[in-house]
mmCIF file of C-alpha atoms and ligand atoms in Angstrom:
data_model
loop_
_atom_site.group_PDB
_atom_site.id
_atom_site.type_symbol
_atom_site.label_atom_id
_atom_site.label_comp_id
_atom_site.label_asym_id
_atom_site.label_seq_id
_atom_site.Cartn_x
_atom_site.Cartn_y
_atom_site.Cartn_z
ATOM 1 C CA MET S 14 99.762 140.065 -67.924
ATOM 2 C CA PRO S 15 96.377 140.612 -69.544
ATOM 3 C CA ALA S 16 93.903 142.774 -67.680
ATOM 4 C CA THR S 17 91.066 140.786 -66.166
ATOM 5 C CA SER S 18 88.410 143.430 -65.728
ATOM 6 C CA TYR S 19 86.108 141.961 -68.372
ATOM 7 C CA PRO S 20 83.071 139.878 -67.500
ATOM 8 C CA THR S 21 83.353 136.096 -67.705
ATOM 9 C CA THR S 22 82.985 134.991 -71.327
ATOM 10 C CA GLN S 23 79.603 133.451 -72.145
ATOM 11 C CA ARG S 24 80.328 130.022 -73.648
ATOM 12 C CA ARG S 25 77.648 129.438 -76.220
ATOM 13 C CA TYR S 26 79.109 126.065 -77.270
ATOM 14 C CA LEU S 27 78.108 124.555 -73.916
ATOM 15 C CA ASN S 28 74.483 124.194 -74.961
ATOM 16 C CA ASP S 29 74.944 123.484 -78.648
ATOM 17 C CA THR S 30 77.884 121.631 -80.179
ATOM 18 C CA TYR S 31 76.569 122.486 -83.653
ATOM 19 C CA LEU S 32 76.357 126.248 -83.176
ATOM 20 C CA TYR S 33 79.130 127.307 -85.544
ATOM 21 C CA ASP S 34 78.769 131.087 -85.624
ATOM 22 C CA ILE S 35 77.390 133.914 -83.522
ATOM 23 C CA SER S 36 77.484 137.682 -83.382
ATOM 24 C CA SER S 37 79.069 139.244 -80.335
ATOM 25 C CA THR S 38 80.862 142.335 -79.088
ATOM 26 C CA ILE S 39 84.594 142.989 -78.792
ATOM 27 C CA LEU S 40 85.625 143.644 -75.193
ATOM 28 C CA ALA S 41 89.382 143.854 -75.714
ATOM 29 C CA VAL S 42 92.185 143.324 -78.211
ATOM 30 C CA GLU S 43 95.448 142.676 -76.433
ATOM 31 C CA PRO S 44 98.793 142.542 -78.238
ATOM 32 C CA VAL S 45 100.729 139.426 -77.342
ATOM 33 C CA PRO S 46 104.493 139.960 -76.902
ATOM 34 C CA PRO S 47 106.400 138.139 -79.659
ATOM 35 C CA ASP S 48 108.248 135.932 -77.174
ATOM 36 C CA THR S 49 105.002 134.411 -75.904
ATOM 37 C CA SER S 50 103.175 134.159 -79.191
ATOM 38 C CA ALA S 51 102.551 130.681 -80.527
ATOM 39 C CA GLY S 52 103.885 129.660 -83.900
ATOM 40 C CA SER S 53 106.579 131.338 -85.916
ATOM 41 C CA ASN S 54 104.548 133.682 -88.094
ATOM 42 C CA LYS S 55 105.841 137.221 -88.310
ATOM 43 C CA MET S 56 102.430 138.881 -88.168
ATOM 44 C CA PRO S 57 101.587 140.618 -84.890
ATOM 45 C CA TYR S 58 99.771 138.247 -82.580
ATOM 46 C CA PHE S 59 96.767 139.306 -80.512
ATOM 47 C CA GLY S 60 94.488 137.957 -77.813
ATOM 48 C CA LEU S 61 90.875 138.846 -78.517
ATOM 49 C CA VAL S 62 88.196 138.956 -75.803
ATOM 50 C CA THR S 63 84.514 138.932 -76.741
ATOM 51 C CA ALA S 64 81.359 138.982 -74.633
ATOM 52 C CA GLU S 65 80.304 135.572 -75.929
ATOM 53 C CA THR S 66 82.055 132.847 -77.850
ATOM 54 C CA VAL S 67 81.454 129.672 -79.848
ATOM 55 C CA PHE S 68 85.163 128.741 -79.620
ATOM 56 C CA HIS S 69 85.990 125.873 -77.281
ATOM 57 C CA PRO S 70 89.289 126.658 -75.550
ATOM 58 C CA GLN S 71 91.946 123.993 -75.211
ATOM 59 C CA GLY S 72 91.388 122.071 -72.000
ATOM 60 C CA GLY S 73 90.036 118.890 -70.510
ATOM 61 C CA GLY S 74 92.052 116.886 -73.024
ATOM 62 C CA GLN S 75 90.288 118.592 -75.932
ATOM 63 C CA PRO S 76 92.097 120.847 -78.417
ATOM 64 C CA SER S 77 90.870 124.381 -79.098
ATOM 65 C CA ASP S 78 88.651 125.326 -81.981
ATOM 66 C CA VAL S 79 90.064 127.380 -84.810
ATOM 67 C CA GLY S 80 88.232 129.830 -87.031
ATOM 68 C CA ARG S 81 87.855 133.535 -87.584
ATOM 69 C CA VAL S 82 86.317 136.714 -86.240
ATOM 70 C CA VAL S 83 84.993 139.103 -88.871
ATOM 71 C CA GLY S 84 84.327 142.789 -88.287
ATOM 72 C CA GLU S 85 81.733 144.940 -90.014
ATOM 73 C CA ASN S 86 84.539 146.819 -91.775
ATOM 74 C CA GLY S 87 85.807 143.648 -93.413
ATOM 75 C CA VAL S 88 88.773 143.118 -91.099
ATOM 76 C CA THR S 89 89.256 139.435 -90.413
ATOM 77 C CA PHE S 90 91.005 137.962 -87.408
ATOM 78 C CA PHE S 91 92.195 134.380 -87.835
ATOM 79 C CA VAL S 92 92.024 132.386 -84.603
ATOM 80 C CA ASP S 93 94.535 129.559 -84.289
ATOM 81 C CA ASN S 94 94.502 128.986 -80.536
ATOM 82 C CA VAL S 95 91.975 129.567 -77.744
ATOM 83 C CA ARG S 96 92.757 129.535 -74.030
ATOM 84 C CA VAL S 97 91.019 130.293 -70.752
ATOM 85 C CA GLY S 98 92.546 133.074 -68.652
ATOM 86 C CA GLU S 99 91.756 134.362 -65.191
ATOM 87 C CA ASN S 100 88.091 134.764 -64.199
ATOM 88 C CA ALA S 101 87.125 132.261 -66.900
ATOM 89 C CA ILE S 102 87.779 134.850 -69.623
ATOM 90 C CA ILE S 103 88.394 133.220 -72.986
ATOM 91 C CA TYR S 104 91.221 134.573 -75.161
ATOM 92 C CA HIS S 105 91.100 133.994 -78.916
ATOM 93 C CA TYR S 106 94.676 134.131 -80.195
ATOM 94 C CA GLY S 107 95.617 134.844 -83.771
ATOM 95 C CA ILE S 108 96.421 137.429 -86.405
ATOM 96 C CA PHE S 109 94.568 140.176 -88.244
ATOM 97 C CA LYS S 110 94.412 140.112 -91.972
ATOM 98 C CA HIS S 111 92.877 142.711 -94.250
ATOM 99 C CA GLU S 112 93.578 144.512 -97.435
ATOM 100 C CA MET S 113 96.873 146.323 -96.904
ATOM 101 C CA SER S 114 98.605 148.740 -99.179
ATOM 102 C CA GLU S 115 102.087 147.791 -100.312
ATOM 103 C CA ASN S 116 103.825 150.010 -97.807
ATOM 104 C CA GLU S 117 101.592 149.250 -94.875
ATOM 105 C CA ASP S 118 103.282 147.456 -92.041
ATOM 106 C CA GLY S 119 101.314 144.548 -90.507
ATOM 107 C CA ALA S 120 102.100 145.918 -87.052
ATOM 108 C CA ARG S 121 100.014 148.991 -87.841
ATOM 109 C CA CYS S 122 96.901 147.077 -88.849
ATOM 110 C CA VAL S 123 94.015 148.727 -87.091
ATOM 111 C CA PRO S 124 92.470 145.957 -85.035
ATOM 112 C CA PHE S 125 88.916 145.840 -83.706
ATOM 113 C CA ARG S 126 87.793 148.452 -81.241
ATOM 114 C CA ALA S 127 86.137 147.670 -77.902
ATOM 115 C CA GLY S 128 82.361 147.735 -78.378
ATOM 116 C CA GLU S 129 82.549 146.760 -82.055
ATOM 117 C CA LYS S 130 80.115 144.109 -83.289
ATOM 118 C CA VAL S 131 81.789 141.093 -84.861
ATOM 119 C CA LYS S 132 80.871 137.659 -86.153
ATOM 120 C CA LEU S 133 82.651 134.663 -84.644
ATOM 121 C CA GLU S 134 82.898 131.602 -86.887
ATOM 122 C CA ILE S 135 84.507 128.300 -86.021
ATOM 123 C CA ASP S 136 85.831 125.655 -88.393
ATOM 124 C CA ALA S 137 82.720 123.440 -88.339
ATOM 125 C CA ALA S 138 84.395 120.269 -89.622
ATOM 126 C CA ARG S 139 87.041 120.510 -86.919
ATOM 127 C CA ARG S 140 84.365 121.073 -84.234
ATOM 128 C CA ARG S 141 82.486 117.960 -85.356
ATOM 129 C CA LEU S 142 85.713 115.950 -85.393
ATOM 130 C CA HIS S 143 86.649 117.106 -81.880
ATOM 131 C CA ALA S 144 83.145 116.379 -80.572
ATOM 132 C CA ARG S 145 83.376 112.827 -81.941
ATOM 133 C CA LEU S 146 86.900 112.280 -80.629
ATOM 134 C CA HIS S 147 85.974 113.578 -77.180
ATOM 135 C CA SER S 148 82.640 111.738 -76.992
ATOM 136 C CA ALA S 149 84.380 108.516 -78.041
ATOM 137 C CA GLY S 150 86.408 108.841 -74.831
ATOM 138 C CA HIS S 151 83.125 108.904 -72.866
ATOM 139 C CA ALA S 152 81.891 105.893 -74.845
ATOM 140 C CA LEU S 153 85.069 104.056 -73.904
ATOM 141 C CA ASP S 154 84.296 104.730 -70.225
ATOM 142 C CA VAL S 155 80.865 103.170 -70.709
ATOM 143 C CA ALA S 156 82.377 100.140 -72.462
ATOM 144 C CA VAL S 157 84.790 99.707 -69.533
ATOM 145 C CA LEU S 158 81.846 99.822 -67.104
ATOM 146 C CA ARG S 159 79.768 97.390 -69.159
ATOM 147 C CA LEU S 160 82.634 94.890 -69.188
ATOM 148 C CA GLY S 161 82.888 95.172 -65.403
ATOM 149 C CA LEU S 162 86.489 96.334 -65.486
ATOM 150 C CA GLU S 163 87.577 98.013 -62.288
ATOM 151 C CA LEU S 164 89.215 100.976 -63.946
ATOM 152 C CA ARG S 165 88.598 104.588 -62.922
ATOM 153 C CA PRO S 166 89.083 107.223 -65.646
ATOM 154 C CA THR S 167 91.629 109.863 -64.627
ATOM 155 C CA LYS S 168 92.822 111.609 -67.773
ATOM 156 C CA GLY S 169 91.742 111.931 -71.384
ATOM 157 C CA TYR S 170 93.644 112.955 -74.472
ATOM 158 C CA HIS S 171 91.161 113.609 -77.283
ATOM 159 C CA PHE S 172 93.426 115.083 -79.936
ATOM 160 C CA GLU S 173 93.415 113.640 -83.428
ATOM 161 C CA ASP S 174 96.834 112.022 -83.020
ATOM 162 C CA HIS S 175 96.571 108.889 -80.874
ATOM 163 C CA PRO S 176 93.597 109.733 -78.631
ATOM 164 C CA SER S 177 93.449 107.789 -75.375
ATOM 165 C CA VAL S 178 91.996 107.595 -71.873
ATOM 166 C CA GLU S 179 94.055 106.775 -68.801
ATOM 167 C CA TYR S 180 92.490 104.748 -66.003
ATOM 168 C CA GLN S 181 93.614 104.066 -62.494
ATOM 169 C CA GLY S 182 93.790 100.315 -62.017
ATOM 170 C CA LYS S 183 95.099 97.201 -63.658
ATOM 171 C CA LEU S 184 93.378 94.723 -65.901
ATOM 172 C CA PRO S 185 92.209 91.593 -64.105
ATOM 173 C CA ALA S 186 94.146 88.510 -65.213
ATOM 174 C CA ASP S 187 90.944 86.497 -65.772
ATOM 175 C CA LYS S 188 89.704 88.889 -68.450
ATOM 176 C CA GLY S 189 92.132 87.447 -70.952
ATOM 177 C CA SER S 190 94.812 88.966 -73.105
ATOM 178 C CA SER S 191 94.809 92.609 -74.124
ATOM 179 C CA GLU S 192 94.037 91.526 -77.716
ATOM 180 C CA ARG S 193 90.788 89.935 -76.547
ATOM 181 C CA LEU S 194 89.992 92.971 -74.422
ATOM 182 C CA ILE S 195 90.650 95.305 -77.351
ATOM 183 C CA GLU S 196 88.105 93.314 -79.339
ATOM 184 C CA ALA S 197 85.593 93.206 -76.465
ATOM 185 C CA LEU S 198 85.808 96.969 -75.842
ATOM 186 C CA THR S 199 85.443 97.727 -79.556
ATOM 187 C CA LEU S 200 82.317 95.526 -79.660
ATOM 188 C CA LYS S 201 80.838 97.222 -76.557
ATOM 189 C CA ILE S 202 81.336 100.649 -78.142
ATOM 190 C CA GLN S 203 79.733 99.365 -81.348
ATOM 191 C CA GLU S 204 76.727 98.267 -79.242
ATOM 192 C CA LEU S 205 76.498 101.769 -77.774
ATOM 193 C CA ILE S 206 76.558 103.315 -81.243
ATOM 194 C CA GLU S 207 73.764 101.014 -82.407
ATOM 195 C CA GLU S 208 71.708 101.827 -79.275
ATOM 196 C CA ASP S 209 71.655 105.482 -80.414
ATOM 197 C CA ILE S 210 71.644 106.860 -76.854
ATOM 198 C CA ALA S 211 70.965 110.600 -76.663
ATOM 199 C CA THR S 212 73.508 112.834 -74.924
ATOM 200 C CA GLU S 213 72.022 114.815 -72.035
ATOM 201 C CA LEU S 214 73.315 117.955 -70.348
ATOM 202 C CA TYR S 215 72.613 119.237 -66.851
ATOM 203 C CA SER S 216 73.716 122.369 -65.059
ATOM 204 C CA THR S 217 73.195 121.925 -61.354
ATOM 205 C CA SER S 218 74.447 122.774 -57.860
ATOM 206 C CA LYS S 219 77.474 121.019 -56.443
ATOM 207 C CA ALA S 220 75.316 119.198 -53.860
ATOM 208 C CA GLU S 221 72.860 117.928 -56.462
ATOM 209 C CA ALA S 222 75.680 116.948 -58.805
ATOM 210 C CA ALA S 223 77.228 114.882 -55.998
ATOM 211 C CA SER S 224 73.904 113.058 -55.552
ATOM 212 C CA MET S 225 73.799 112.204 -59.288
ATOM 213 C CA LEU S 226 77.372 110.929 -59.632
ATOM 214 C CA SER S 227 78.565 107.431 -58.771
ATOM 215 C CA GLY S 228 81.605 108.842 -56.937
ATOM 216 C CA GLY S 229 79.411 111.224 -54.876
ATOM 217 C CA VAL S 230 81.155 114.235 -53.334
ATOM 218 C CA ASN S 231 84.561 112.937 -54.448
ATOM 219 C CA ASP S 232 83.578 113.530 -58.076
ATOM 220 C CA VAL S 233 82.893 117.237 -57.455
ATOM 221 C CA ALA S 234 85.457 117.922 -54.721
ATOM 222 C CA HIS S 235 87.431 120.285 -56.972
ATOM 223 C CA PHE S 236 84.464 122.591 -57.687
ATOM 224 C CA PRO S 237 83.919 125.733 -55.572
ATOM 225 C CA GLU S 238 80.929 125.456 -53.194
ATOM 226 C CA GLU S 239 78.789 127.957 -55.113
ATOM 227 C CA ALA S 240 79.668 126.547 -58.541
ATOM 228 C CA GLN S 241 77.109 125.440 -61.070
ATOM 229 C CA VAL S 242 78.383 122.055 -62.178
ATOM 230 C CA ARG S 243 77.932 121.003 -65.789
ATOM 231 C CA LEU S 244 77.170 117.312 -66.047
ATOM 232 C CA VAL S 245 76.979 115.356 -69.250
ATOM 233 C CA SER S 246 75.488 111.940 -69.850
ATOM 234 C CA VAL S 247 77.032 110.144 -72.829
ATOM 235 C CA GLY S 248 75.881 106.591 -73.426
ATOM 236 C CA GLY S 249 73.942 106.787 -70.144
ATOM 237 C CA ASN S 250 77.001 107.501 -67.973
ATOM 238 C CA ILE S 251 76.980 110.851 -66.140
ATOM 239 C CA CYS S 252 80.146 112.803 -65.344
ATOM 240 C CA PRO S 253 81.214 116.432 -64.944
ATOM 241 C CA CYS S 254 82.547 117.750 -68.259
ATOM 242 C CA GLY S 255 82.998 121.061 -70.108
ATOM 243 C CA GLY S 256 83.679 119.604 -73.548
ATOM 244 C CA THR S 257 81.668 119.415 -76.749
ATOM 245 C CA HIS S 258 79.735 116.228 -77.451
ATOM 246 C CA VAL S 259 77.847 114.502 -80.222
ATOM 247 C CA LYS S 260 74.040 114.514 -79.880
ATOM 248 C CA SER S 261 73.756 110.759 -79.724
ATOM 249 C CA THR S 262 76.083 107.747 -79.658
ATOM 250 C CA LYS S 263 74.980 107.022 -83.232
ATOM 251 C CA GLU S 264 76.931 110.103 -84.351
ATOM 252 C CA LEU S 265 80.203 108.636 -83.106
ATOM 253 C CA GLY S 266 80.494 106.747 -86.396
ATOM 254 C CA GLY S 267 83.200 104.089 -86.218
ATOM 255 C CA VAL S 268 85.315 103.770 -83.064
ATOM 256 C CA GLU S 269 88.041 101.197 -82.678
ATOM 257 C CA ILE S 270 90.231 100.380 -79.691
ATOM 258 C CA THR S 271 93.830 100.202 -80.882
ATOM 259 C CA ARG S 272 96.001 99.574 -77.844
ATOM 260 C CA ILE S 273 95.924 98.805 -74.129
ATOM 261 C CA LYS S 274 98.969 99.393 -72.002
ATOM 262 C CA THR S 275 99.327 99.026 -68.238
ATOM 263 C CA LYS S 276 102.208 100.569 -66.345
ATOM 264 C CA LYS S 277 102.291 100.392 -62.568
ATOM 265 C CA ASN S 278 98.648 101.041 -61.634
ATOM 266 C CA VAL S 279 97.724 103.064 -64.730
ATOM 267 C CA THR S 280 95.998 101.501 -67.731
ATOM 268 C CA LYS S 281 96.043 103.553 -70.919
ATOM 269 C CA ILE S 282 93.522 102.642 -73.589
ATOM 270 C CA SER S 283 94.034 104.166 -77.046
ATOM 271 C CA TYR S 284 91.404 104.424 -79.757
ATOM 272 C CA ARG S 285 90.733 105.860 -83.172
ATOM 273 C CA ILE S 286 87.637 107.029 -84.953
ATOM 274 C CA SER S 287 86.665 106.518 -88.566
ATOM 275 C CA LYS S 288 87.184 109.330 -91.026
ATOM 276 C CA GLY S 289 84.062 111.322 -91.773
ATOM 277 C CA GLY S 290 81.630 109.660 -89.414
ATOM 278 C CA LYS S 291 77.948 110.446 -89.233
ATOM 279 C CA GLU S 292 77.415 114.117 -89.713
ATOM 280 C CA THR S 293 74.518 115.765 -88.031
ATOM 281 C CA GLN S 294 71.866 117.231 -90.236
ATOM 282 C CA ILE S 295 71.428 120.831 -89.236
ATOM 283 C CA SER S 296 67.763 121.696 -89.183
HETATM 284 ZN ZN1 ZN B 314 82.895 115.369 -72.227
#
């Protein structure tokens, strides 16, 4: 088990989706036993802990960022998976790669040392894609609300392959066939995109968060009492969320509802986003 004596990782992506690289300090480099390492590569696999990060870990229905961590000595660590461990410490998993002599064994690569300054860089295109995919799920929630559907979002899957949101509740019979609803939801999301509604972020106490949310204390029941709750407003709808979001609904680009399926009391709505989308100009 990894040691957990490091401070909680500072998540720089929480305040800026478009922050793609930062400098930080190595806190630990932990070898990952081969039997638990992801993938089938033969290079030694490590879990890297830094004081701060721009990498979003997998969670909340959103995949992890990928990218690299570069040391001052030219050693590069390629990150292919990011997870949250105990005490909210973020582990960047991947492999080291640097110039090796012919006889040098990969297992003997000298990794970073604790205290070393490094540069963390994420794959920017993938970050923008994930922010759009994830924010489109929020936009779908708003479209559901605007159509007056009595569906409560319970679970999101914002990966590139078949993203969807699951809602508790069934579709009312008087709202017509699912084909008509697919069209109506797509139009509502298009309206949101044209309205160009800015995304807003709040970090607040659990009590204040409860007062801002439509579900009141039920919406924050799972947070510890002393927690600072991160709220996000996408398309004017506030909910607790730790994901990365576009700056405004305009940046969603094209979003299309593809499928609605109800099973028992769960309605799953699938969507897709256009390739490319509106890319933010970095000032
Ligand atoms: Zn979110």
